[in-house]
mmCIF file of N, CA and C in Angstrom:
data_model
loop_
_atom_site.group_PDB
_atom_site.id
_atom_site.type_symbol
_atom_site.label_atom_id
_atom_site.label_comp_id
_atom_site.label_asym_id
_atom_site.label_seq_id
_atom_site.Cartn_x
_atom_site.Cartn_y
_atom_site.Cartn_z
ATOM 1 N N ILE A 24 1.033 -0.899 0.317
ATOM 2 C CA ILE A 24 -0.020 -0.070 0.062
ATOM 3 C C ILE A 24 0.473 1.539 0.045
ATOM 4 N N ILE A 25 1.043 1.793 -0.829
ATOM 5 C CA ILE A 25 1.359 2.938 -0.833
ATOM 6 C C ILE A 25 0.347 4.708 -0.754
ATOM 7 N N ALA A 26 -0.269 4.527 -0.353
ATOM 8 C CA ALA A 26 -1.298 5.622 0.102
ATOM 9 C C ALA A 26 -2.887 4.767 0.366
ATOM 10 N N THR A 27 -3.089 5.708 1.342
ATOM 11 C CA THR A 27 -4.761 5.279 1.919
ATOM 12 C C THR A 27 -5.156 7.220 2.456
ATOM 13 N N VAL A 28 -5.978 7.392 1.579
ATOM 14 C CA VAL A 28 -6.688 8.539 1.680
ATOM 15 C C VAL A 28 -7.782 8.465 2.288
ATOM 16 N N ASN A 29 -8.193 9.449 3.539
ATOM 17 C CA ASN A 29 -9.621 9.369 3.563
ATOM 18 C C ASN A 29 -10.724 10.411 3.326
ATOM 19 N N PHE A 30 -11.952 9.914 3.206
ATOM 20 C CA PHE A 30 -13.187 10.711 2.976
ATOM 21 C C PHE A 30 -13.872 11.414 4.337
ATOM 22 N N ASP A 31 -14.606 12.449 3.922
ATOM 23 C CA ASP A 31 -15.606 12.669 4.421
ATOM 24 C C ASP A 31 -17.051 12.042 3.871
ATOM 25 N N PHE A 32 -18.026 11.996 5.007
ATOM 26 C CA PHE A 32 -19.598 11.047 5.213
ATOM 27 C C PHE A 32 -19.838 11.973 3.246
ATOM 28 N N ASP A 33 -20.012 11.074 2.573
ATOM 29 C CA ASP A 33 -20.911 11.350 1.087
ATOM 30 C C ASP A 33 -19.900 12.234 0.184
ATOM 31 N N GLN A 34 -19.006 11.909 0.422
ATOM 32 C CA GLN A 34 -17.575 12.960 -0.288
ATOM 33 C C GLN A 34 -16.704 12.345 -0.884
ATOM 34 N N TYR A 35 -16.539 12.716 -2.135
ATOM 35 C CA TYR A 35 -15.560 12.301 -3.164
ATOM 36 C C TYR A 35 -13.817 13.330 -3.421
ATOM 37 N N THR A 36 -14.234 14.743 -3.126
ATOM 38 C CA THR A 36 -13.010 15.401 -3.746
ATOM 39 C C THR A 36 -11.902 15.203 -2.516
ATOM 40 N N VAL A 37 -10.704 14.952 -2.777
ATOM 41 C CA VAL A 37 -9.336 15.082 -2.122
ATOM 42 C C VAL A 37 -9.472 15.961 -1.278
ATOM 43 N N ASN A 38 -9.325 16.010 0.414
ATOM 44 C CA ASN A 38 -9.595 16.909 0.866
ATOM 45 C C ASN A 38 -7.968 17.945 1.059
ATOM 46 N N ALA A 39 -7.685 18.932 1.469
ATOM 47 C CA ALA A 39 -6.526 19.453 1.488
ATOM 48 C C ALA A 39 -5.739 18.637 2.455
ATOM 49 N N THR A 40 -6.442 17.851 3.535
ATOM 50 C CA THR A 40 -5.719 17.646 4.772
ATOM 51 C C THR A 40 -4.770 16.019 4.283
ATOM 52 N N GLU A 41 -5.652 15.696 3.094
ATOM 53 C CA GLU A 41 -4.978 14.348 2.464
ATOM 54 C C GLU A 41 -4.397 14.232 1.665
ATOM 55 N N ARG A 42 -4.109 15.668 0.761
ATOM 56 C CA ARG A 42 -3.106 15.671 -0.247
ATOM 57 C C ARG A 42 -1.842 15.285 -0.166
ATOM 58 N N ALA A 43 -1.312 15.811 1.260
ATOM 59 C CA ALA A 43 0.471 15.391 1.620
ATOM 60 C C ALA A 43 0.261 14.062 1.357
ATOM 61 N N LYS A 44 -0.457 13.003 1.388
ATOM 62 C CA LYS A 44 -0.443 11.521 1.177
ATOM 63 C C LYS A 44 0.293 11.658 0.182
ATOM 64 N N LEU A 45 -0.971 12.249 -0.574
ATOM 65 C CA LEU A 45 -0.398 11.636 -2.560
ATOM 66 C C LEU A 45 1.059 12.399 -2.934
ATOM 67 N N ASP A 46 0.961 13.565 -2.350
ATOM 68 C CA ASP A 46 2.265 14.628 -2.517
ATOM 69 C C ASP A 46 3.459 13.190 -2.605
ATOM 70 N N ALA A 47 3.288 12.784 -0.938
ATOM 71 C CA ALA A 47 4.468 11.670 -0.638
ATOM 72 C C ALA A 47 4.680 10.516 -1.516
ATOM 73 N N ALA A 48 3.515 9.879 -2.270
ATOM 74 C CA ALA A 48 3.236 8.757 -3.117
ATOM 75 C C ALA A 48 3.630 9.335 -4.336
ATOM 76 N N ALA A 49 3.121 10.584 -4.795
ATOM 77 C CA ALA A 49 3.889 10.470 -6.230
ATOM 78 C C ALA A 49 4.792 10.113 -7.189
ATOM 79 N N GLY A 50 5.732 9.894 -6.650
ATOM 80 C CA GLY A 50 6.900 9.705 -6.842
ATOM 81 C C GLY A 50 6.936 8.160 -6.909
ATOM 82 N N LYS A 51 6.557 7.804 -6.427
ATOM 83 C CA LYS A 51 6.734 5.873 -6.258
ATOM 84 C C LYS A 51 4.994 5.314 -7.329
ATOM 85 N N ALA A 52 4.357 6.145 -7.507
ATOM 86 C CA ALA A 52 3.156 6.536 -8.228
ATOM 87 C C ALA A 52 3.586 6.652 -9.922
ATOM 88 N N LYS A 53 4.572 7.811 -10.001
ATOM 89 C CA LYS A 53 5.349 7.798 -11.070
ATOM 90 C C LYS A 53 6.092 6.327 -12.133
ATOM 91 N N ALA A 54 6.588 5.611 -11.301
ATOM 92 C CA ALA A 54 7.415 4.780 -11.541
ATOM 93 C C ALA A 54 7.115 3.301 -11.307
ATOM 94 N N THR A 55 5.537 3.351 -11.382
ATOM 95 C CA THR A 55 4.984 1.903 -11.303
ATOM 96 C C THR A 55 3.505 1.678 -11.400
ATOM 97 N N LYS A 56 2.745 0.421 -12.023
ATOM 98 C CA LYS A 56 1.845 0.267 -11.970
ATOM 99 C C LYS A 56 1.249 0.643 -10.704
ATOM 100 N N ILE A 57 0.262 1.277 -10.931
ATOM 101 C CA ILE A 57 -0.668 1.380 -9.678
ATOM 102 C C ILE A 57 -2.192 0.959 -9.825
ATOM 103 N N LEU A 58 -2.864 0.521 -8.680
ATOM 104 C CA LEU A 58 -3.869 0.460 -8.645
ATOM 105 C C LEU A 58 -4.568 1.164 -7.374
ATOM 106 N N VAL A 59 -6.356 2.045 -7.854
ATOM 107 C CA VAL A 59 -6.785 2.695 -6.749
ATOM 108 C C VAL A 59 -7.867 2.284 -6.217
ATOM 109 N N VAL A 60 -8.201 1.802 -5.262
ATOM 110 C CA VAL A 60 -9.259 1.017 -4.689
ATOM 111 C C VAL A 60 -10.062 2.008 -3.696
ATOM 112 N N GLY A 61 -11.405 2.177 -3.941
ATOM 113 C CA GLY A 61 -11.967 2.994 -3.742
ATOM 114 C C GLY A 61 -13.070 2.251 -2.699
ATOM 115 N N TYR A 62 -13.362 2.789 -1.294
ATOM 116 C CA TYR A 62 -14.401 1.744 -0.817
ATOM 117 C C TYR A 62 -15.357 3.145 0.025
ATOM 118 N N THR A 63 -16.630 2.451 0.587
ATOM 119 C CA THR A 63 -17.545 3.227 1.694
ATOM 120 C C THR A 63 -17.865 2.472 2.399
ATOM 121 N N ASP A 64 -18.559 3.540 3.686
ATOM 122 C CA ASP A 64 -18.886 2.546 4.397
ATOM 123 C C ASP A 64 -20.432 2.244 4.529
ATOM 124 N N GLN A 65 -21.288 1.424 5.535
ATOM 125 C CA GLN A 65 -22.535 0.776 4.826
ATOM 126 C C GLN A 65 -23.881 1.822 4.430
ATOM 127 N N PHE A 66 -23.133 2.676 4.747
ATOM 128 C CA PHE A 66 -24.666 3.842 4.796
ATOM 129 C C PHE A 66 -25.138 3.819 3.320
ATOM 130 N N GLY A 67 -26.117 3.572 3.021
ATOM 131 C CA GLY A 67 -27.167 4.226 1.409
ATOM 132 C C GLY A 67 -26.678 2.658 0.813
ATOM 133 N N THR A 68 -27.113 2.971 -0.060
ATOM 134 C CA THR A 68 -27.736 1.622 -1.431
ATOM 135 C C THR A 68 -26.149 0.992 -2.017
ATOM 136 N N GLU A 69 -26.274 0.001 -2.109
ATOM 137 C CA GLU A 69 -25.374 -0.666 -2.839
ATOM 138 C C GLU A 69 -24.703 0.002 -3.953
ATOM 139 N N GLU A 70 -25.599 0.058 -4.960
ATOM 140 C CA GLU A 70 -25.712 0.905 -6.450
ATOM 141 C C GLU A 70 -25.010 2.599 -5.924
ATOM 142 N N TYR A 71 -25.583 3.196 -5.129
ATOM 143 C CA TYR A 71 -24.834 4.546 -4.490
ATOM 144 C C TYR A 71 -23.426 4.279 -4.269
ATOM 145 N N ASN A 72 -23.337 3.455 -3.420
ATOM 146 C CA ASN A 72 -21.917 2.833 -2.946
ATOM 147 C C ASN A 72 -21.153 2.948 -3.806
ATOM 148 N N LEU A 73 -21.484 1.944 -4.741
ATOM 149 C CA LEU A 73 -20.222 1.194 -6.213
ATOM 150 C C LEU A 73 -19.955 2.874 -6.629
ATOM 151 N N GLY A 74 -21.175 3.743 -7.040
ATOM 152 C CA GLY A 74 -21.050 4.737 -7.240
ATOM 153 C C GLY A 74 -19.710 5.884 -6.787
ATOM 154 N N LEU A 75 -20.204 6.019 -5.606
ATOM 155 C CA LEU A 75 -19.289 7.210 -4.605
ATOM 156 C C LEU A 75 -17.589 6.330 -4.262
ATOM 157 N N SER A 76 -17.918 4.913 -4.601
ATOM 158 C CA SER A 76 -16.275 4.517 -3.906
ATOM 159 C C SER A 76 -15.859 4.816 -5.510
ATOM 160 N N ASP A 77 -16.023 4.587 -6.383
ATOM 161 C CA ASP A 77 -15.867 4.527 -7.956
ATOM 162 C C ASP A 77 -15.023 5.908 -8.000
ATOM 163 N N LYS A 78 -16.023 7.280 -7.554
ATOM 164 C CA LYS A 78 -15.525 8.426 -7.872
ATOM 165 C C LYS A 78 -14.430 8.674 -7.009
ATOM 166 N N ARG A 79 -14.594 8.587 -5.718
ATOM 167 C CA ARG A 79 -13.221 8.737 -4.583
ATOM 168 C C ARG A 79 -11.725 8.263 -5.185
ATOM 169 N N ALA A 80 -12.293 6.756 -5.842
ATOM 170 C CA ALA A 80 -10.880 6.333 -6.567
ATOM 171 C C ALA A 80 -10.190 7.059 -7.915
ATOM 172 N N GLN A 81 -11.368 7.493 -8.720
ATOM 173 C CA GLN A 81 -11.194 8.253 -9.574
ATOM 174 C C GLN A 81 -10.575 9.590 -9.603
ATOM 175 N N SER A 82 -10.703 9.966 -8.216
ATOM 176 C CA SER A 82 -10.513 11.407 -7.644
ATOM 177 C C SER A 82 -8.924 11.154 -7.241
ATOM 178 N N VAL A 83 -8.902 10.394 -6.807
ATOM 179 C CA VAL A 83 -7.578 10.360 -6.356
ATOM 180 C C VAL A 83 -6.532 9.939 -7.295
ATOM 181 N N ARG A 84 -6.925 8.980 -8.395
ATOM 182 C CA ARG A 84 -6.194 8.902 -9.379
ATOM 183 C C ARG A 84 -5.927 10.202 -10.285
ATOM 184 N N ASP A 85 -6.883 10.765 -10.744
ATOM 185 C CA ASP A 85 -6.471 12.137 -11.294
ATOM 186 C C ASP A 85 -5.474 13.411 -10.577
ATOM 187 N N TYR A 86 -5.813 12.837 -8.911
ATOM 188 C CA TYR A 86 -4.869 13.913 -8.164
ATOM 189 C C TYR A 86 -3.296 13.244 -8.604
ATOM 190 N N LEU A 87 -3.612 11.836 -9.006
ATOM 191 C CA LEU A 87 -1.976 11.380 -9.143
ATOM 192 C C LEU A 87 -1.555 11.790 -10.482
ATOM 193 N N VAL A 88 -2.104 11.718 -11.272
ATOM 194 C CA VAL A 88 -2.000 12.035 -13.172
ATOM 195 C C VAL A 88 -1.389 12.968 -12.888
ATOM 196 N N LYS A 89 -2.495 14.040 -12.511
ATOM 197 C CA LYS A 89 -1.788 15.679 -12.491
ATOM 198 C C LYS A 89 -0.292 15.973 -11.833
ATOM 199 N N SER A 90 0.015 14.438 -10.635
ATOM 200 C CA SER A 90 1.016 15.158 -10.125
ATOM 201 C C SER A 90 2.133 14.155 -10.566
ATOM 202 N N GLY A 91 1.748 13.472 -12.055
ATOM 203 C CA GLY A 91 3.250 13.381 -12.837
ATOM 204 C C GLY A 91 2.992 11.685 -12.811
ATOM 205 N N ALA A 92 2.066 11.221 -12.743
ATOM 206 C CA ALA A 92 1.690 9.955 -13.001
ATOM 207 C C ALA A 92 1.029 9.586 -13.805
ATOM 208 N N ASN A 93 1.357 7.951 -14.818
ATOM 209 C CA ASN A 93 0.817 7.639 -15.834
ATOM 210 C C ASN A 93 -0.463 7.280 -16.469
ATOM 211 N N GLN A 94 -1.243 7.796 -16.912
ATOM 212 C CA GLN A 94 -2.444 7.899 -16.564
ATOM 213 C C GLN A 94 -2.641 6.330 -17.100
ATOM 214 N N SER A 95 -2.053 5.534 -18.067
ATOM 215 C CA SER A 95 -2.199 4.596 -18.740
ATOM 216 C C SER A 95 -1.974 3.386 -17.462
ATOM 217 N N SER A 96 -1.013 3.280 -16.547
ATOM 218 C CA SER A 96 -0.634 2.876 -15.694
ATOM 219 C C SER A 96 -1.332 3.264 -14.471
ATOM 220 N N THR A 97 -2.427 3.537 -14.215
ATOM 221 C CA THR A 97 -3.426 3.737 -13.324
ATOM 222 C C THR A 97 -4.274 2.952 -13.586
ATOM 223 N N GLU A 98 -4.891 2.049 -12.573
ATOM 224 C CA GLU A 98 -6.117 1.482 -12.771
ATOM 225 C C GLU A 98 -6.907 1.580 -11.616
ATOM 226 N N VAL A 99 -8.538 1.609 -11.927
ATOM 227 C CA VAL A 99 -9.316 1.944 -10.567
ATOM 228 C C VAL A 99 -10.369 0.598 -10.278
ATOM 229 N N LEU A 100 -10.653 0.488 -8.829
ATOM 230 C CA LEU A 100 -11.340 -0.756 -8.825
ATOM 231 C C LEU A 100 -12.622 -0.208 -7.812
ATOM 232 N N ALA A 101 -13.885 -0.379 -7.997
ATOM 233 C CA ALA A 101 -14.713 0.122 -6.911
ATOM 234 C C ALA A 101 -15.334 -0.889 -6.134
ATOM 235 N N LEU A 102 -15.109 -0.633 -4.586
ATOM 236 C CA LEU A 102 -15.413 -1.943 -4.020
ATOM 237 C C LEU A 102 -17.047 -1.457 -3.322
ATOM 238 N N GLY A 103 -17.240 -0.388 -3.173
ATOM 239 C CA GLY A 103 -18.189 -0.115 -2.360
ATOM 240 C C GLY A 103 -18.027 -0.536 -0.770
ATOM 241 N N SER A 104 -19.327 -0.707 -0.451
ATOM 242 C CA SER A 104 -19.333 -1.035 0.805
ATOM 243 C C SER A 104 -19.168 -2.900 1.212
ATOM 244 N N GLN A 105 -18.688 -3.089 0.144
ATOM 245 C CA GLN A 105 -18.453 -4.552 0.549
ATOM 246 C C GLN A 105 -17.651 -5.172 1.558
ATOM 247 N N GLN A 106 -16.558 -4.145 2.063
ATOM 248 C CA GLN A 106 -15.926 -4.509 3.212
ATOM 249 C C GLN A 106 -15.619 -3.839 4.309
ATOM 250 N N ALA A 107 -17.095 -3.083 4.182
ATOM 251 C CA ALA A 107 -17.098 -2.020 4.924
ATOM 252 C C ALA A 107 -17.459 -2.863 6.466
ATOM 253 N N ASP A 108 -17.409 -2.129 7.888
ATOM 254 C CA ASP A 108 -17.819 -2.802 9.110
ATOM 255 C C ASP A 108 -19.075 -2.319 9.105
ATOM 256 N N LYS A 109 -19.902 -3.646 9.077
ATOM 257 C CA LYS A 109 -21.548 -3.884 9.043
ATOM 258 C C LYS A 109 -22.013 -3.444 10.611
ATOM 259 N N SER A 110 -20.880 -3.490 11.528
ATOM 260 C CA SER A 110 -21.223 -3.267 12.752
ATOM 261 C C SER A 110 -21.143 -2.069 13.548
ATOM 262 N N ALA A 111 -20.842 -1.040 12.490
ATOM 263 C CA ALA A 111 -20.413 0.318 12.963
ATOM 264 C C ALA A 111 -22.127 1.213 13.007
ATOM 265 N N ALA A 112 -22.159 1.755 14.066
ATOM 266 C CA ALA A 112 -22.830 2.086 14.752
ATOM 267 C C ALA A 112 -23.332 3.588 14.095
ATOM 268 N N GLY A 113 -22.712 4.154 13.917
ATOM 269 C CA GLY A 113 -22.858 5.573 13.099
ATOM 270 C C GLY A 113 -21.930 6.192 12.195
ATOM 271 N N ARG A 114 -21.971 7.078 11.866
ATOM 272 C CA ARG A 114 -21.176 7.955 11.186
ATOM 273 C C ARG A 114 -19.813 7.602 11.434
ATOM 274 N N GLN A 115 -19.261 8.190 12.572
ATOM 275 C CA GLN A 115 -18.208 8.323 13.685
ATOM 276 C C GLN A 115 -17.404 7.101 13.312
ATOM 277 N N SER A 116 -18.257 5.935 13.383
ATOM 278 C CA SER A 116 -17.640 4.710 13.640
ATOM 279 C C SER A 116 -17.378 4.240 12.601
ATOM 280 N N ALA A 117 -17.978 4.751 11.488
ATOM 281 C CA ALA A 117 -17.313 4.138 10.083
ATOM 282 C C ALA A 117 -16.731 4.674 8.852
ATOM 283 N N ALA A 118 -16.356 5.886 9.801
ATOM 284 C CA ALA A 118 -15.327 6.608 8.919
ATOM 285 C C ALA A 118 -14.189 6.388 8.320
ATOM 286 N N LYS A 119 -13.482 4.866 8.722
ATOM 287 C CA LYS A 119 -12.716 4.173 8.519
ATOM 288 C C LYS A 119 -12.735 3.620 7.306
ATOM 289 N N ASP A 120 -14.007 3.419 7.102
ATOM 290 C CA ASP A 120 -14.222 2.777 5.960
ATOM 291 C C ASP A 120 -14.176 3.650 4.418
ATOM 292 N N ARG A 121 -14.426 4.955 4.686
ATOM 293 C CA ARG A 121 -14.263 6.013 3.578
ATOM 294 C C ARG A 121 -13.412 6.305 2.990
ATOM 295 N N LYS A 122 -12.809 5.557 2.395
ATOM 296 C CA LYS A 122 -11.149 5.912 1.782
ATOM 297 C C LYS A 122 -11.122 5.160 0.316
ATOM 298 N N ALA A 123 -9.994 5.502 -0.352
ATOM 299 C CA ALA A 123 -9.368 5.024 -0.977
ATOM 300 C C ALA A 123 -8.155 4.350 -1.050
ATOM 301 N N ILE A 124 -7.601 3.779 -1.546
ATOM 302 C CA ILE A 124 -6.382 3.248 -1.375
ATOM 303 C C ILE A 124 -4.936 2.816 -2.549
ATOM 304 N N VAL A 125 -3.926 3.259 -2.201
ATOM 305 C CA VAL A 125 -3.424 3.331 -3.861
ATOM 306 C C VAL A 125 -2.276 1.930 -3.287
ATOM 307 N N VAL A 126 -2.272 1.133 -4.530
ATOM 308 C CA VAL A 126 -1.440 -0.196 -4.111
ATOM 309 C C VAL A 126 -0.318 0.077 -5.880
ATOM 310 N N ASP A 127 0.699 -0.663 -5.069
ATOM 311 C CA ASP A 127 1.601 -0.441 -6.268
ATOM 312 C C ASP A 127 1.461 -2.066 -6.807
ATOM 313 N N ALA A 128 0.728 -1.970 -8.108
ATOM 314 C CA ALA A 128 0.405 -3.144 -8.314
ATOM 315 C C ALA A 128 1.646 -4.357 -9.044
ATOM 316 N N ASN A 129 2.901 -3.953 -9.044
ATOM 317 C CA ASN A 129 3.583 -4.386 -9.527
ATOM 318 C C ASN A 129 4.565 -4.851 -7.859
ATOM 319 N N TYR A 130 3.882 -4.809 -6.752
ATOM 320 C CA TYR A 130 5.080 -4.917 -5.814
ATOM 321 C C TYR A 130 4.933 -6.717 -5.435
ATOM 322 N N SER A 131 6.030 -7.730 -5.081
ATOM 323 C CA SER A 131 6.442 -8.601 -5.425
ATOM 324 C C SER A 131 6.970 -8.885 -4.075
ATOM 325 N N GLY A 132 7.349 -8.412 -3.067
ATOM 326 C CA GLY A 132 7.612 -8.620 -1.497
ATOM 327 C C GLY A 132 6.912 -8.850 -0.865
ATOM 328 N N PRO A 133 7.156 -9.452 0.410
ATOM 329 C CA PRO A 133 6.670 -10.227 1.228
ATOM 330 C C PRO A 133 5.000 -9.721 1.394
ATOM 331 N N ILE A 134 4.449 -10.375 2.160
ATOM 332 C CA ILE A 134 3.222 -10.197 2.613
ATOM 333 C C ILE A 134 2.723 -9.888 3.840
ATOM 334 N N SER A 135 2.389 -8.786 4.728
ATOM 335 C CA SER A 135 2.385 -8.539 5.755
ATOM 336 C C SER A 135 1.500 -9.583 6.365
ATOM 337 N N SER A 136 1.530 -9.764 7.582
ATOM 338 C CA SER A 136 1.301 -11.085 8.730
ATOM 339 C C SER A 136 -0.411 -10.714 8.303
ATOM 340 N N GLY A 137 -0.715 -9.453 8.606
ATOM 341 C CA GLY A 137 -2.055 -9.275 8.560
ATOM 342 C C GLY A 137 -2.978 -9.473 7.567
ATOM 343 N N ALA A 138 -2.335 -10.081 6.402
ATOM 344 C CA ALA A 138 -3.510 -10.187 5.247
ATOM 345 C C ALA A 138 -3.670 -11.328 5.359
ATOM 346 N N VAL A 139 -4.298 -12.139 4.523
ATOM 347 C CA VAL A 139 -5.479 -13.398 4.348
ATOM 348 C C VAL A 139 -4.415 -13.936 3.518
ATOM 349 N N LYS A 140 -4.143 -14.996 3.935
ATOM 350 C CA LYS A 140 -3.489 -16.307 3.173
ATOM 351 C C LYS A 140 -4.121 -17.324 2.111
ATOM 352 N N PRO A 141 -3.731 -17.279 1.454
ATOM 353 C CA PRO A 141 -4.512 -18.333 0.639
ATOM 354 C C PRO A 141 -4.790 -19.485 0.984
ATOM 355 N N THR A 142 -5.848 -19.982 0.669
ATOM 356 C CA THR A 142 -5.676 -21.377 1.130
ATOM 357 C C THR A 142 -6.322 -22.581 -0.441
ATOM 358 N N THR A 143 -5.493 -23.638 0.310
ATOM 359 C CA THR A 143 -5.395 -25.057 -0.801
ATOM 360 C C THR A 143 -6.973 -25.208 -0.964
ATOM 361 N N VAL A 144 -7.404 -25.972 -1.761
ATOM 362 C CA VAL A 144 -9.036 -27.183 -1.907
ATOM 363 C C VAL A 144 -8.216 -28.289 -2.144
ATOM 364 N N THR A 145 -8.445 -29.239 -1.530
ATOM 365 C CA THR A 145 -8.265 -30.727 -1.621
ATOM 366 C C THR A 145 -9.490 -31.267 -2.440
ATOM 367 N N ALA A 146 -9.204 -32.339 -2.755
ATOM 368 C CA ALA A 146 -10.106 -32.949 -3.766
ATOM 369 C C ALA A 146 -10.702 -34.160 -2.337
ATOM 370 N N PRO A 147 -12.481 -34.602 -2.156
ATOM 371 C CA PRO A 147 -12.201 -35.301 -1.143
ATOM 372 C C PRO A 147 -11.650 -36.702 -1.490
ATOM 373 N N ALA A 148 -11.782 -37.379 -0.101
ATOM 374 C CA ALA A 148 -11.047 -38.692 0.120
ATOM 375 C C ALA A 148 -11.704 -39.889 -1.121
ATOM 376 N N SER A 149 -12.351 -39.304 -1.249
ATOM 377 C CA SER A 149 -13.200 -41.047 -2.332
ATOM 378 C C SER A 149 -12.474 -40.590 -3.902
ATOM 379 N N GLY A 150 -11.764 -39.104 -4.026
ATOM 380 C CA GLY A 150 -11.264 -38.788 -5.329
ATOM 381 C C GLY A 150 -12.304 -38.155 -6.248
ATOM 382 N N ASN A 151 -13.624 -38.065 -5.986
ATOM 383 C CA ASN A 151 -14.700 -38.062 -6.509
ATOM 384 C C ASN A 151 -14.860 -36.367 -6.224
ATOM 385 N N ALA A 152 -14.812 -35.517 -7.422
ATOM 386 C CA ALA A 152 -14.900 -34.067 -7.003
ATOM 387 C C ALA A 152 -16.269 -33.840 -7.793
ATOM 388 N N PRO A 153 -16.773 -32.897 -7.203
ATOM 389 C CA PRO A 153 -18.598 -32.804 -6.930
ATOM 390 C C PRO A 153 -18.665 -32.121 -8.439
ATOM 391 N N SER A 154 -19.468 -32.401 -9.051
ATOM 392 C CA SER A 154 -19.674 -31.823 -10.438
ATOM 393 C C SER A 154 -20.452 -30.107 -10.506
ATOM 394 N N PRO A 155 -19.445 -29.662 -11.789
ATOM 395 C CA PRO A 155 -19.863 -28.266 -11.152
ATOM 396 C C PRO A 155 -21.230 -27.723 -12.024
ATOM 397 N N ALA A 156 -21.812 -26.604 -11.364
ATOM 398 C CA ALA A 156 -22.963 -26.298 -11.057
ATOM 399 C C ALA A 156 -23.446 -25.787 -13.008
ATOM 400 N N PRO A 157 -24.444 -26.257 -13.287
ATOM 401 C CA PRO A 157 -24.786 -26.373 -15.208
ATOM 402 C C PRO A 157 -24.980 -24.681 -14.637
ATOM 403 N N VAL A 158 -24.395 -24.124 -15.929
ATOM 404 C CA VAL A 158 -24.309 -22.748 -16.923
ATOM 405 C C VAL A 158 -25.803 -22.678 -17.694
ATOM 406 N N THR A 159 -26.198 -21.617 -17.175
ATOM 407 C CA THR A 159 -28.039 -21.178 -18.335
ATOM 408 C C THR A 159 -27.201 -19.658 -19.052
ATOM 409 N N ALA A 160 -27.919 -19.795 -20.226
ATOM 410 C CA ALA A 160 -27.674 -18.535 -20.894
ATOM 411 C C ALA A 160 -28.878 -17.755 -20.387
ATOM 412 N N LEU A 161 -28.240 -16.096 -20.194
ATOM 413 C CA LEU A 161 -29.208 -14.741 -19.806
ATOM 414 C C LEU A 161 -29.781 -14.745 -21.134
#
């Protein structure tokens, strides 16, 4: 993670207080492929939150491009409230979910201890794997 930019409730413009984080990350963003992931808190509809998280990620991307990052080397991902703390009781407790994270997409170093480790799926002992679900055309 290169930078985490926080947003006010129902906002997607990068605040002056958060710009220093992006200014510090601009050099790294110029030198590598980056992914900007937008998030929201749990408040609002799924559609609204996806749109807001996209606007947050786009806002951060635009700021980095204006700071010299290569637009073709930056991607945006909107996650909405998919990873929001659903137990947050109010706007203050959900503030940590209103963010955009700038990630070095070329990073190949060790994964921190807080990251989710991949799991291995093994076949049943009988050797018979379950049949895949049928796919129907829409």
